[in-house]
Coordinates of C-alpha atoms in Angstrom, one line a residue:
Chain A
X231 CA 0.0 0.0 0.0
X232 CA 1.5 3.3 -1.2
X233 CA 0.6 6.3 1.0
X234 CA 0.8 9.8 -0.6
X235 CA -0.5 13.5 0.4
X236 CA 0.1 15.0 -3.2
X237 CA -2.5 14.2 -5.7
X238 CA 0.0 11.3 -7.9
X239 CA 2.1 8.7 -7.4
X240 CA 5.4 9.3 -9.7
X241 CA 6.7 6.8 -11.6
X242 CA 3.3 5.6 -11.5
X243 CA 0.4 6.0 -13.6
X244 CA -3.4 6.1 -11.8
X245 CA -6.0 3.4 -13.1
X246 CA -8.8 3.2 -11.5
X247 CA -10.3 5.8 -8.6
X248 CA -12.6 4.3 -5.7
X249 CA -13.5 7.2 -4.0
X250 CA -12.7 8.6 -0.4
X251 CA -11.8 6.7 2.1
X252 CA -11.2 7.4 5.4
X253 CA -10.1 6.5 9.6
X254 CA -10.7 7.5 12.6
X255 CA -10.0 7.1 16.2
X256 CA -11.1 9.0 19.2
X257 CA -8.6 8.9 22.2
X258 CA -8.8 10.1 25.9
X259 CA -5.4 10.3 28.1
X260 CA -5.4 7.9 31.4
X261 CA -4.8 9.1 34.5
X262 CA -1.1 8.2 35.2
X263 CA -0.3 10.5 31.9
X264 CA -2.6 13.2 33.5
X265 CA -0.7 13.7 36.3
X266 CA 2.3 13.6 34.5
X267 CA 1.2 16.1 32.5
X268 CA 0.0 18.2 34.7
X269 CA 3.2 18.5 36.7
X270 CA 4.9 19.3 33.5
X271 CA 2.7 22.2 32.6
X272 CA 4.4 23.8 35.3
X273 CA 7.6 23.6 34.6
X274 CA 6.8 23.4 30.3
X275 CA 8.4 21.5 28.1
X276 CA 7.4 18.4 25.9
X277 CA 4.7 15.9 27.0
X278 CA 6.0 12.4 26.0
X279 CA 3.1 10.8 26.6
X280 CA 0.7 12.9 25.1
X281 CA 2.9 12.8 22.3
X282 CA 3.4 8.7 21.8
X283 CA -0.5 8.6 22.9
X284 CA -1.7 11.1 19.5
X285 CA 1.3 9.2 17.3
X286 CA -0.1 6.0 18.5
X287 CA -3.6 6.9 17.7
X288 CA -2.8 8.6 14.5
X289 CA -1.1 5.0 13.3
X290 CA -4.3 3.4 14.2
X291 CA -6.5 6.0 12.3
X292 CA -4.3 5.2 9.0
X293 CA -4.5 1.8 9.6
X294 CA -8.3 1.9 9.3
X295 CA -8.1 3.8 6.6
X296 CA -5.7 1.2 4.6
X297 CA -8.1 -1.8 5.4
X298 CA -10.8 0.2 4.0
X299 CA -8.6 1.1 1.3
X300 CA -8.2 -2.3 0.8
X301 CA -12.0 -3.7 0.9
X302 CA -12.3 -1.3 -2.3
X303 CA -9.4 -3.2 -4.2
X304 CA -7.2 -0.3 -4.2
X305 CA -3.3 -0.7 -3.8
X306 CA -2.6 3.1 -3.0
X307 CA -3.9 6.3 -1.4
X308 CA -3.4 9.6 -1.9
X309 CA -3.9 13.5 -1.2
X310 CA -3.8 12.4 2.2
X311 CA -5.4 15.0 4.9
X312 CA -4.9 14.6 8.7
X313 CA -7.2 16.5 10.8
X314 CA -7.6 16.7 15.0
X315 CA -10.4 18.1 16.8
X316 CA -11.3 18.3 20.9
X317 CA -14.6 16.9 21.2
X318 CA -15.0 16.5 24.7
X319 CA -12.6 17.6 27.5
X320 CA -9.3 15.1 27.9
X321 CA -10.4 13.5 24.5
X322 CA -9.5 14.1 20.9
X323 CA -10.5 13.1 18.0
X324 CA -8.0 11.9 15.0
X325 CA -9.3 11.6 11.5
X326 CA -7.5 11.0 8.5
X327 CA -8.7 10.6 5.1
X328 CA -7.2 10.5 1.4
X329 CA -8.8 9.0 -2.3
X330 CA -8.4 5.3 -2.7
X331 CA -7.1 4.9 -6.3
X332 CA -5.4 1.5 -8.0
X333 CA -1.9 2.7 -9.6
X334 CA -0.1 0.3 -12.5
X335 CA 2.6 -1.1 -10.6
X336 CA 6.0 -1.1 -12.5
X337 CA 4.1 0.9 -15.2
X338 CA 6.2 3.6 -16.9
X339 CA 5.9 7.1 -16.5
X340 CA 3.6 8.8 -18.9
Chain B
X1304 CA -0.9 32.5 53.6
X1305 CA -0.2 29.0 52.5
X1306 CA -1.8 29.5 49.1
X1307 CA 0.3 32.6 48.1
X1308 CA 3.6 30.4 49.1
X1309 CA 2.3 27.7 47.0
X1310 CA 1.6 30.0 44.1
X1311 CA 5.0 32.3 44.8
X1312 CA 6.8 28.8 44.8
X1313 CA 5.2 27.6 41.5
X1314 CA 5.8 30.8 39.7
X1315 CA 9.4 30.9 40.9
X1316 CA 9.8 27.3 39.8
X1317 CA 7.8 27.5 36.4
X1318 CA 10.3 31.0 35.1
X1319 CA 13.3 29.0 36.5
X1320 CA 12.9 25.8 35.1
X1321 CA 10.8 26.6 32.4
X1322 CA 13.3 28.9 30.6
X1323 CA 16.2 26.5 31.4
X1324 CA 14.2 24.1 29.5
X1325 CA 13.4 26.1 26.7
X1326 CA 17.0 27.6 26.0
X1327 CA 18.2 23.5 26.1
X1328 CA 15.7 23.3 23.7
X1329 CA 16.3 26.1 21.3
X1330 CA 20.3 25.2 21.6
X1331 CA 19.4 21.4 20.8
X1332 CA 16.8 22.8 17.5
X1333 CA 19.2 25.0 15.9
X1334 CA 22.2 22.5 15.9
X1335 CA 19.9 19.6 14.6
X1336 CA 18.3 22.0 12.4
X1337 CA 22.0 22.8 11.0
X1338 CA 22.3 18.9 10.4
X1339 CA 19.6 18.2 8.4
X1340 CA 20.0 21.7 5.8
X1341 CA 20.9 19.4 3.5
X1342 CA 17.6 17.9 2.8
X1343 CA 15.1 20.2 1.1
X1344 CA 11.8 20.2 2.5
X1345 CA 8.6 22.3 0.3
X1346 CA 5.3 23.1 0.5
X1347 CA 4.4 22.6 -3.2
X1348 CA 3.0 19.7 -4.9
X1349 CA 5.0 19.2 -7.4
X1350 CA 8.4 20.4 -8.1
X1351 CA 9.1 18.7 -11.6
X1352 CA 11.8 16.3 -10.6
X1353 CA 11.9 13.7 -13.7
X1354 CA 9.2 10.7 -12.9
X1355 CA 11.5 8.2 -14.3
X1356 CA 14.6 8.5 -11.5
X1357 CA 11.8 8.7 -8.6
X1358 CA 12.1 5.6 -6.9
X1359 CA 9.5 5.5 -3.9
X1360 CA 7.0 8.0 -2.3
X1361 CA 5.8 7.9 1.0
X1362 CA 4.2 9.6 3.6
X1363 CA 5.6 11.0 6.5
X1364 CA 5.2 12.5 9.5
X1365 CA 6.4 14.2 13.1
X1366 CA 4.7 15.5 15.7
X1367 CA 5.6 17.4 19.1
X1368 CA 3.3 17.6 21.8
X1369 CA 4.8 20.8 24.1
X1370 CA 3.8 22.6 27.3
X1371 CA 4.0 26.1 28.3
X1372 CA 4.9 26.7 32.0
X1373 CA 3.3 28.6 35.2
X1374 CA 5.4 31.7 35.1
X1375 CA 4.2 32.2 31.2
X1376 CA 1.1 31.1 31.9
X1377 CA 0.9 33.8 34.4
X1378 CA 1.9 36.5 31.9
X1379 CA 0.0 35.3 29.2
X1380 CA -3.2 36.0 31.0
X1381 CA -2.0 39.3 32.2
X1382 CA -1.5 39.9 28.6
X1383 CA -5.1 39.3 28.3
X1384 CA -6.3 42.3 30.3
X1385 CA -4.0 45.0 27.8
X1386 CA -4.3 43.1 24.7
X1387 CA -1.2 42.8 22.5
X1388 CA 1.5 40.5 21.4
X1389 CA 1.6 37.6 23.8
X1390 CA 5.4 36.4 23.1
X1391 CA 5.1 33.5 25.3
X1392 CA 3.2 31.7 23.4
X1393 CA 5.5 32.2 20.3
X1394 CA 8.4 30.6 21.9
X1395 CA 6.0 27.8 22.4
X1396 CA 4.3 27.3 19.0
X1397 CA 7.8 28.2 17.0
X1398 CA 9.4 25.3 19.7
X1399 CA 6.5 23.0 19.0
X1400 CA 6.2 23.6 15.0
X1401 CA 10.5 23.5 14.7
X1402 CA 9.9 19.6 16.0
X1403 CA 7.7 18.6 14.3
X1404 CA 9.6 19.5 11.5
X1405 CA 12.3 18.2 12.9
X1406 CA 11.0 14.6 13.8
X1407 CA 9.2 14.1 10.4
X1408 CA 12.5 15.0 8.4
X1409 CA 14.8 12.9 11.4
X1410 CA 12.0 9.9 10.1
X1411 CA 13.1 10.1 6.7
X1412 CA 16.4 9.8 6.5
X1413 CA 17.2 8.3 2.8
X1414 CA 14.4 11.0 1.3
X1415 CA 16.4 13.2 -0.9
X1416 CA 13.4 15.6 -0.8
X1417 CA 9.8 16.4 1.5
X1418 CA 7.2 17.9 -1.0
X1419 CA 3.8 18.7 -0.1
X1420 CA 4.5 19.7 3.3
X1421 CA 1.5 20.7 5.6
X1422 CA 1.6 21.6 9.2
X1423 CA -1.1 21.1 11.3
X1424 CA -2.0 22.6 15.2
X1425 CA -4.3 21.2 17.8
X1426 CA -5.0 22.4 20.8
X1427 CA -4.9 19.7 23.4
X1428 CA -5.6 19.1 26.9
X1429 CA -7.4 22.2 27.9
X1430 CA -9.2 21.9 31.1
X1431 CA -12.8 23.4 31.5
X1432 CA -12.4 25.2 34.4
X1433 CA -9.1 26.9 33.1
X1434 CA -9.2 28.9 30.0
X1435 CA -6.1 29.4 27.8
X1436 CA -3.6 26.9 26.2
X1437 CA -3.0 23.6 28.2
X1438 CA -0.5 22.8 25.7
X1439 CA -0.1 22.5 22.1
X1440 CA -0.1 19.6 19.5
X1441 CA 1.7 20.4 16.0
X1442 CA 2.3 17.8 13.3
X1443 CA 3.9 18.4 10.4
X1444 CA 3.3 15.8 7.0
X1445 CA 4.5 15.5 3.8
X1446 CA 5.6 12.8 1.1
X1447 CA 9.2 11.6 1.5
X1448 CA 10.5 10.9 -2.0
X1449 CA 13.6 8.7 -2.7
X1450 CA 15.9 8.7 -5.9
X1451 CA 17.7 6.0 -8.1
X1452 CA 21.0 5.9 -7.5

């Protein structure tokens, strides 16, 4: 599976489009990393675990969106977006979503 | 009596700490930043390379999850009552943004080149009865390609 976010694949030549396809996950921090995190907010600095937690989630997001990728027949995605919103306090939401499309593997460059 | 130590002590804590932690961190962008010149990163889709030596393409992607500390915190929401540039938070977003950047190019070491590089912010763990920035999420994308040799 060939993951893109510009609108081709070079060196590879787009057959067949299936469309949007799309992931999501919606993640809330546990309690250990809140007070963690809330003893680094006073001195600053970088959250690890807030930071491994949204990586971890965003993986998982673009994993669903491969195995739906997938289900349509398609070996590639691109124009890849990601996307985050805060839907409920200590919660976010990750989506990403891209166009499923079947390239020609090996094909030449047209 | 107690309360005012408390806060005293935090503040005291949060501007010593917190710009210890933030110089480290500036000293520790610029020399990896100085590193990794070599390797172009852009914001356009497509910059005309020729298809034919383009070996892979692949996403990529880094992300930075940073904190602002009590003393700017502090002064940040005095900012609020006069209006006006609020530079603490610059420091933070630049910081945060620079690794991102940082991490997704560190992730792709072979790429000869990033196109289509997109930066995204989120605003994460904000508590409902504070207002203001908890802290800050930026992630930075793009598609890594490699070149025949």
């Amino acid at each position: 599976m060939i993951v893109t976010n510009i609108e081709t694949i070079p060196g590879k030549r787009i057959v067949e489009h299936f469309g949007m396809v799309s992931g999501n996950t919606i993640r809330a921090k546990h309690i250990g990393r809140d007070i963690m995190a809330s003893l680094k907010n006073i001195v600053g600095g970088e959250l690890k675990g807030y930071t491994n937690l949204l990586q971890e989630s965003r993986r998982q997001a673009t994993s669903r969106m491969i195995k739906q990728a997938e289900e349509l027949g398609a070996n590639a995605v691109v124009n890849v977006r990601f996307s985050t919103s805060s839907i409920a306090q200590g919660a976010a939401e990750l989506y990403v979503y891209g166009t499923a499309v079947r390239v020609e593997t090996g094909g030449a460059a047209t | 009596m107690i309360d005012l130590t408390v806060f005293v002590v935090l503040v005291v804590l949060g501007y010593v700490a917190g710009s210890l932690f933030e110089k480290r961190h500036f000293r520790s962008l610029e020399k990896r930043e100085a590193a990794q010149l070599s390797q172009p990163i852009v914001t356009l889709e497509d910059v005309s390379y020729p298809e034919d030596q383009i070996e892979s393409a692949r996403l990529v992607s880094g992300s930075a999850v940073i904190s602002v500390d009590y003393f700017k915190r502090l002064l940040a929401s005095l900012r609020n009552i006069f209006g006006g540039k609020v530079k603490s938070y610059e420091s933070l977003l630049d910081r945060a943004r620079r690794e991102a950047l940082l991490r997704m190019k560190e992730s792709a070491p072979d790429a000869m080149a990033i196109v289509n590089v997109r930066i995204e912010t989120a605003s994460i763990g904000r508590r409902a009865n504070k207002k203001g920035v908890g802290c800050v999420e930026a992630m930075a994308y793009g598609t890594a390609l490699t070149f025949r040799k």
